[in-house]
């Protein structure tokens, strides 16, 4: 099967701002091939999109980013990174859109920057990564200090993309350390990211933020970080005696969209569509951590009808992000 003339939109597609990256260089061991692609927002990226058949990328800063920097550094750095990204989108408006980088360590400034990027720069939402460092403490995104970001997301009618980052050091110590040397990706895309991000999504549902902001929209990648597979059980367990009442599965399916980033599995896709509906699943690659062609080739073979596949490839993104 071919994709014919289907527009293909991918929305968990990363780059690195050079001024941001210098703050993390010492800790970063990523390969030269990966670094070249993270820093490229022009010829190489567009060529690899064309070769794979991807029409449009929604660009986002990869982790680590401003969530781990002091507020006095994070605020001006996010602003300059967003301005530079806006210039890239302006140079290639038919190929790129953008998610904002937020200086989350200063939540009120983050809400202001979110507003500026959407209303002045035309950004389509914002991306947050894992925990945020505030006064040396690792704080998860459901914390009430971050709710000004969600308040603004609802007011602007744009989504927040909940993206993975390195797990909490205590989790690494307890869960992974014995296997980290032989299997370093266990801490990240192999399993650590999934647990970390799914846990944050669960915490967000339990926090009551969706009662406070009933039109808030959240995106999670990697086919929902395994949550569609677990929704029924989470919901059933939380409805047992002794738990505060929460319609977990309904809240998740009403407020979350998921993308296929880095998880090109037919069985995971079908489970996700059965739980959430085809209107809630959006194509993504996770470039350049994942190559474009396997994602597009996979979409040609997914066991779904053409109408649902079109929604996943572009229709849902066009509606959610107003592209
Ligand atoms: Mn990613």
Tab-separated table of C-alpha atoms and ligand atoms in Angstrom:
chain	number	residue	atom	x	y	z
A	1	UNK	CA	0.000	0.000	0.000
A	2	UNK	CA	1.242	3.525	-0.697
A	3	UNK	CA	0.337	6.755	1.035
A	4	UNK	CA	-0.640	8.317	-2.290
A	5	UNK	CA	-1.018	12.045	-1.951
A	6	UNK	CA	-1.598	11.970	1.814
A	7	UNK	CA	-0.066	14.871	3.636
A	8	UNK	CA	2.289	13.551	6.312
A	9	UNK	CA	2.692	15.665	9.457
A	10	UNK	CA	5.069	14.678	12.273
A	11	UNK	CA	5.005	16.523	15.582
A	12	UNK	CA	7.560	15.152	18.026
A	13	UNK	CA	10.526	16.244	15.950
A	14	UNK	CA	13.465	17.702	17.784
A	15	UNK	CA	16.324	20.121	17.309
A	16	UNK	CA	18.859	21.740	19.629
A	17	UNK	CA	19.378	25.430	20.081
A	18	UNK	CA	23.149	26.000	20.125
A	19	UNK	CA	23.010	28.484	23.001
A	20	UNK	CA	20.948	25.982	25.000
A	21	UNK	CA	23.186	23.023	24.178
A	22	UNK	CA	26.340	24.650	25.601
A	23	UNK	CA	24.811	24.317	29.075
A	24	UNK	CA	24.754	20.541	28.739
A	25	UNK	CA	27.764	19.728	26.553
A	26	UNK	CA	29.846	18.207	29.339
A	27	UNK	CA	27.153	15.679	30.175
A	28	UNK	CA	26.218	14.843	26.637
A	29	UNK	CA	27.623	11.806	24.914
A	30	UNK	CA	25.436	11.805	21.837
A	31	UNK	CA	26.933	10.660	18.552
A	32	UNK	CA	28.244	13.101	15.918
A	33	UNK	CA	25.523	11.897	13.522
A	34	UNK	CA	22.810	12.746	16.042
A	35	UNK	CA	24.330	16.079	16.987
A	36	UNK	CA	24.610	17.135	13.337
A	37	UNK	CA	20.886	16.461	12.876
A	38	UNK	CA	19.831	18.094	16.134
A	39	UNK	CA	21.606	21.296	15.130
A	40	UNK	CA	20.279	21.309	11.563
A	41	UNK	CA	17.116	23.247	10.793
A	42	UNK	CA	17.584	23.517	7.063
A	43	UNK	CA	19.028	21.550	4.191
A	44	UNK	CA	19.829	18.216	5.869
A	45	UNK	CA	16.561	18.033	7.800
A	46	UNK	CA	14.419	18.954	4.799
A	47	UNK	CA	16.291	16.497	2.568
A	48	UNK	CA	15.661	13.676	5.037
A	49	UNK	CA	11.990	14.695	5.286
A	50	UNK	CA	11.700	14.629	1.479
A	51	UNK	CA	13.477	11.274	1.174
A	52	UNK	CA	11.049	9.700	3.648
A	53	UNK	CA	7.914	11.504	2.442
A	54	UNK	CA	7.319	13.734	5.454
A	55	UNK	CA	5.717	17.026	4.439
A	56	UNK	CA	5.695	18.887	7.705
A	57	UNK	CA	7.463	18.825	11.087
A	58	UNK	CA	6.381	20.573	14.262
A	59	UNK	CA	9.771	21.404	15.781
A	60	UNK	CA	10.657	21.223	19.460
A	61	UNK	CA	13.753	21.635	21.577
A	62	UNK	CA	15.082	18.236	22.665
A	63	UNK	CA	15.892	17.460	26.307
A	64	UNK	CA	17.782	18.462	28.369
A	65	UNK	CA	16.645	22.057	28.130
A	66	UNK	CA	15.473	24.993	30.238
A	67	UNK	CA	13.720	22.777	32.805
A	68	UNK	CA	17.119	22.058	34.341
A	69	UNK	CA	18.544	25.592	34.404
A	70	UNK	CA	18.319	28.379	36.979
A	71	UNK	CA	15.436	30.806	36.334
A	72	UNK	CA	17.741	33.774	35.600
A	73	UNK	CA	19.386	31.701	32.857
A	74	UNK	CA	16.282	29.836	31.656
A	75	UNK	CA	14.035	32.861	31.081
A	76	UNK	CA	16.209	34.814	28.584
A	77	UNK	CA	17.494	31.594	27.000
A	78	UNK	CA	13.976	30.299	26.281
A	79	UNK	CA	13.029	33.648	24.824
A	80	UNK	CA	16.004	33.789	22.468
A	81	UNK	CA	15.611	30.116	21.478
A	82	UNK	CA	11.936	30.680	20.663
A	83	UNK	CA	12.754	33.795	18.625
A	84	UNK	CA	15.353	31.866	16.615
A	85	UNK	CA	12.928	28.991	16.078
A	86	UNK	CA	10.265	31.439	14.888
A	87	UNK	CA	12.719	32.696	12.254
A	88	UNK	CA	13.257	29.123	11.032
A	89	UNK	CA	9.504	28.573	10.713
A	90	UNK	CA	9.166	31.906	8.919
A	91	UNK	CA	11.825	30.820	6.407
A	92	UNK	CA	10.021	27.487	5.720
A	93	UNK	CA	6.343	28.028	6.533
A	94	UNK	CA	5.193	25.148	4.337
A	95	UNK	CA	7.531	22.678	6.081
A	96	UNK	CA	7.775	23.684	9.752
A	97	UNK	CA	5.744	24.847	12.738
A	98	UNK	CA	6.927	25.048	16.345
A	99	UNK	CA	6.286	24.101	19.937
A	100	UNK	CA	7.628	26.604	22.476
A	101	UNK	CA	10.442	26.002	24.930
A	102	UNK	CA	9.276	27.212	28.352
A	103	UNK	CA	11.458	28.441	31.230
A	104	UNK	CA	9.523	26.168	33.604
A	105	UNK	CA	11.803	26.845	36.629
A	106	UNK	CA	10.024	30.244	36.712
A	107	UNK	CA	6.413	29.108	36.110
A	108	UNK	CA	4.909	32.588	35.867
A	109	UNK	CA	7.535	33.658	33.332
A	110	UNK	CA	6.924	30.363	31.527
A	111	UNK	CA	3.215	31.183	31.216
A	112	UNK	CA	4.085	34.633	29.851
A	113	UNK	CA	6.549	33.188	27.361
A	114	UNK	CA	3.970	30.582	26.323
A	115	UNK	CA	1.504	33.396	25.608
A	116	UNK	CA	4.083	35.402	23.662
A	117	UNK	CA	5.136	32.474	21.468
A	118	UNK	CA	1.549	31.604	20.535
A	119	UNK	CA	0.092	35.088	20.107
A	120	UNK	CA	3.171	36.863	18.664
A	121	UNK	CA	5.162	34.060	17.015
A	122	UNK	CA	2.360	31.733	15.891
A	123	UNK	CA	3.585	28.662	17.799
A	124	UNK	CA	1.224	25.687	18.042
A	125	UNK	CA	1.721	24.697	21.689
A	126	UNK	CA	4.551	24.057	24.135
A	127	UNK	CA	6.675	21.097	25.149
A	128	UNK	CA	7.795	20.298	28.696
A	129	UNK	CA	10.401	17.671	29.627
A	130	UNK	CA	10.339	15.467	32.711
A	131	UNK	CA	10.923	17.063	36.089
A	132	UNK	CA	11.819	20.715	36.543
A	133	UNK	CA	14.550	21.888	38.913
A	134	UNK	CA	13.270	24.529	41.346
A	135	UNK	CA	15.658	25.571	44.134
A	136	UNK	CA	17.536	22.304	43.715
A	137	UNK	CA	14.353	20.214	44.072
A	138	UNK	CA	12.998	18.038	41.282
A	139	UNK	CA	9.385	19.040	40.814
A	140	UNK	CA	6.889	17.242	38.596
A	141	UNK	CA	4.658	19.099	36.199
A	142	UNK	CA	1.428	18.386	38.113
A	143	UNK	CA	2.689	20.631	40.974
A	144	UNK	CA	0.366	23.599	41.471
A	145	UNK	CA	3.252	26.004	40.896
A	146	UNK	CA	3.085	25.008	37.210
A	147	UNK	CA	-0.648	25.494	36.822
A	148	UNK	CA	-0.226	29.004	35.309
A	149	UNK	CA	1.222	27.146	32.292
A	150	UNK	CA	-1.911	24.997	32.007
A	151	UNK	CA	-4.181	27.981	32.606
A	152	UNK	CA	-2.501	29.702	29.673
A	153	UNK	CA	-2.675	26.610	27.480
A	154	UNK	CA	-6.441	26.496	27.949
A	155	UNK	CA	-6.833	30.241	27.348
A	156	UNK	CA	-4.748	30.027	24.171
A	157	UNK	CA	-6.491	26.782	23.099
A	158	UNK	CA	-3.193	25.023	22.348
A	159	UNK	CA	-1.823	21.725	23.737
A	160	UNK	CA	1.078	21.020	26.091
A	161	UNK	CA	3.302	18.141	24.976
A	162	UNK	CA	4.504	16.078	27.944
A	163	UNK	CA	7.882	14.782	26.765
A	164	UNK	CA	10.277	12.373	28.524
A	165	UNK	CA	13.570	13.268	30.153
A	166	UNK	CA	16.044	11.363	32.311
A	167	UNK	CA	14.342	9.651	35.267
A	168	UNK	CA	14.692	10.887	38.825
A	169	UNK	CA	18.097	9.831	40.277
A	170	UNK	CA	16.358	7.950	43.104
A	171	UNK	CA	14.448	5.930	40.507
A	172	UNK	CA	17.642	5.178	38.591
A	173	UNK	CA	19.241	4.048	41.841
A	174	UNK	CA	16.332	1.837	42.862
A	175	UNK	CA	15.269	0.413	39.507
A	176	UNK	CA	18.072	0.451	36.973
A	177	UNK	CA	21.594	0.878	38.308
A	178	UNK	CA	22.689	-2.775	38.144
A	179	UNK	CA	21.855	-2.892	34.435
A	180	UNK	CA	22.807	0.644	33.417
A	181	UNK	CA	26.357	-0.134	32.290
A	182	UNK	CA	25.446	-2.992	29.946
A	183	UNK	CA	22.113	-1.533	28.829
A	184	UNK	CA	22.339	2.275	29.026
A	185	UNK	CA	19.157	2.766	26.973
A	186	UNK	CA	17.188	0.966	29.674
A	187	UNK	CA	17.216	4.284	31.566
A	188	UNK	CA	15.946	6.214	28.580
A	189	UNK	CA	13.910	5.098	25.585
A	190	UNK	CA	14.121	1.410	26.548
A	191	UNK	CA	11.996	1.773	29.675
A	192	UNK	CA	12.987	4.671	31.974
A	193	UNK	CA	11.368	7.374	29.825
A	194	UNK	CA	8.149	5.355	29.590
A	195	UNK	CA	7.755	4.895	33.332
A	196	UNK	CA	8.752	8.488	34.069
A	197	UNK	CA	6.421	10.095	31.553
A	198	UNK	CA	3.477	7.763	32.156
A	199	UNK	CA	3.795	8.480	35.880
A	200	UNK	CA	3.718	12.223	35.232
A	201	UNK	CA	0.633	11.814	33.046
A	202	UNK	CA	-1.094	9.796	35.784
A	203	UNK	CA	-0.153	12.420	38.377
A	204	UNK	CA	-1.557	15.132	36.131
A	205	UNK	CA	-4.930	13.351	35.968
A	206	UNK	CA	-4.980	12.848	39.758
A	207	UNK	CA	-3.964	16.458	40.468
A	208	UNK	CA	-7.347	17.863	39.495
A	209	UNK	CA	-5.847	20.153	36.835
A	210	UNK	CA	-8.482	19.003	34.344
A	211	UNK	CA	-11.266	20.040	36.719
A	212	UNK	CA	-9.650	23.453	37.082
A	213	UNK	CA	-9.059	23.720	33.313
A	214	UNK	CA	-11.730	21.596	31.619
A	215	UNK	CA	-10.581	22.424	28.084
A	216	UNK	CA	-6.883	21.649	28.715
A	217	UNK	CA	-5.277	19.417	26.072
A	218	UNK	CA	-2.177	17.307	26.676
A	219	UNK	CA	-0.120	15.309	24.165
A	220	UNK	CA	2.059	12.353	25.103
A	221	UNK	CA	4.322	10.510	22.691
A	222	UNK	CA	5.375	6.905	22.158
A	223	UNK	CA	1.760	5.733	21.757
A	224	UNK	CA	0.784	7.133	25.123
A	225	UNK	CA	3.823	5.856	27.045
A	226	UNK	CA	1.979	2.493	27.432
A	227	UNK	CA	-1.004	4.073	29.200
A	228	UNK	CA	-3.659	2.962	26.673
A	229	UNK	CA	-2.709	-0.646	27.483
A	230	UNK	CA	-3.152	0.034	31.216
A	231	UNK	CA	-6.135	2.409	31.296
A	232	UNK	CA	-8.745	-0.189	32.170
A	233	UNK	CA	-6.733	-1.562	35.086
A	234	UNK	CA	-5.740	1.850	36.458
A	235	UNK	CA	-9.354	2.943	36.258
A	236	UNK	CA	-10.660	-0.199	37.942
A	237	UNK	CA	-8.056	-0.131	40.698
A	238	UNK	CA	-8.662	3.530	41.487
A	239	UNK	CA	-12.398	2.893	41.736
A	240	UNK	CA	-11.952	0.398	44.588
A	241	UNK	CA	-12.885	1.369	48.133
A	242	UNK	CA	-10.483	3.707	49.898
A	243	UNK	CA	-9.698	5.845	46.854
A	244	UNK	CA	-10.997	9.287	46.146
A	245	UNK	CA	-13.436	9.108	43.227
A	246	UNK	CA	-11.808	9.851	39.857
A	247	UNK	CA	-13.056	8.839	36.394
A	248	UNK	CA	-9.477	8.176	35.337
A	249	UNK	CA	-10.088	6.548	31.969
A	250	UNK	CA	-12.652	9.159	30.922
A	251	UNK	CA	-10.362	12.044	31.894
A	252	UNK	CA	-7.425	10.523	30.052
A	253	UNK	CA	-9.402	9.871	26.872
A	254	UNK	CA	-11.004	13.326	26.965
A	255	UNK	CA	-7.874	15.399	27.572
A	256	UNK	CA	-4.991	13.456	26.024
A	257	UNK	CA	-3.832	12.947	22.487
A	258	UNK	CA	-1.018	10.503	21.785
A	259	UNK	CA	1.578	10.277	19.025
A	260	UNK	CA	3.336	7.350	17.397
A	261	UNK	CA	6.818	8.780	18.093
A	262	UNK	CA	9.408	6.007	18.262
A	263	UNK	CA	6.808	3.259	18.644
A	264	UNK	CA	5.914	1.795	15.268
A	265	UNK	CA	4.018	-1.229	16.574
A	266	UNK	CA	0.776	-2.439	15.006
A	267	UNK	CA	-0.420	-4.124	18.181
A	268	UNK	CA	0.306	-1.034	20.316
A	269	UNK	CA	-1.384	1.165	17.704
A	270	UNK	CA	-4.519	-1.005	17.564
A	271	UNK	CA	-4.743	-1.071	21.354
A	272	UNK	CA	-4.417	2.739	21.412
A	273	UNK	CA	-7.093	3.205	18.750
A	274	UNK	CA	-9.420	0.781	20.558
A	275	UNK	CA	-9.013	2.634	23.856
A	276	UNK	CA	-8.949	6.235	22.655
A	277	UNK	CA	-10.331	6.289	19.110
A	278	UNK	CA	-8.530	7.135	15.874
A	279	UNK	CA	-9.193	10.855	16.435
A	280	UNK	CA	-6.703	10.825	19.325
A	281	UNK	CA	-3.662	9.298	17.623
A	282	UNK	CA	-1.199	11.436	15.646
A	283	UNK	CA	1.738	10.364	13.529
A	284	UNK	CA	5.222	11.320	14.766
A	285	UNK	CA	8.752	9.970	14.333
A	286	UNK	CA	10.910	11.405	17.184
A	287	UNK	CA	13.519	12.588	14.662
A	288	UNK	CA	16.485	12.539	14.821
A	289	UNK	CA	16.578	10.006	17.672
A	290	UNK	CA	14.534	7.763	15.395
A	291	UNK	CA	14.954	7.734	11.597
A	292	UNK	CA	12.114	8.994	9.409
A	293	UNK	CA	11.770	6.182	6.815
A	294	UNK	CA	10.719	3.320	9.165
A	295	UNK	CA	7.904	5.489	10.530
A	296	UNK	CA	6.514	6.386	7.127
A	297	UNK	CA	6.972	2.838	5.797
A	298	UNK	CA	5.103	1.504	8.833
A	299	UNK	CA	2.149	3.806	8.197
A	300	UNK	CA	1.792	2.255	4.731
A	301	UNK	CA	1.113	-1.126	6.333
A	302	UNK	CA	-0.959	-0.349	9.433
A	303	UNK	CA	-4.070	-2.528	9.701
A	304	UNK	CA	-6.508	0.402	9.697
A	305	UNK	CA	-8.944	1.755	7.136
A	306	UNK	CA	-7.865	4.610	4.928
A	307	UNK	CA	-10.022	7.140	6.744
A	308	UNK	CA	-8.423	6.393	10.121
A	309	UNK	CA	-4.932	6.382	8.621
A	310	UNK	CA	-5.548	9.808	7.071
A	311	UNK	CA	-6.602	11.127	10.473
A	312	UNK	CA	-3.394	9.810	12.032
A	313	UNK	CA	-1.141	11.058	9.238
A	314	UNK	CA	-2.456	14.620	9.137
A	315	UNK	CA	-6.153	15.187	9.893
A	316	UNK	CA	-5.901	15.052	13.678
A	317	UNK	CA	-2.815	17.287	13.735
A	318	UNK	CA	-4.479	19.819	11.441
A	319	UNK	CA	-7.463	19.984	13.785
A	320	UNK	CA	-5.589	19.927	17.120
A	321	UNK	CA	-2.859	22.392	16.090
A	322	UNK	CA	-4.971	24.424	13.631
A	323	UNK	CA	-2.460	23.872	10.828
B	1	LIG	MN1	11.238	12.847	21.695
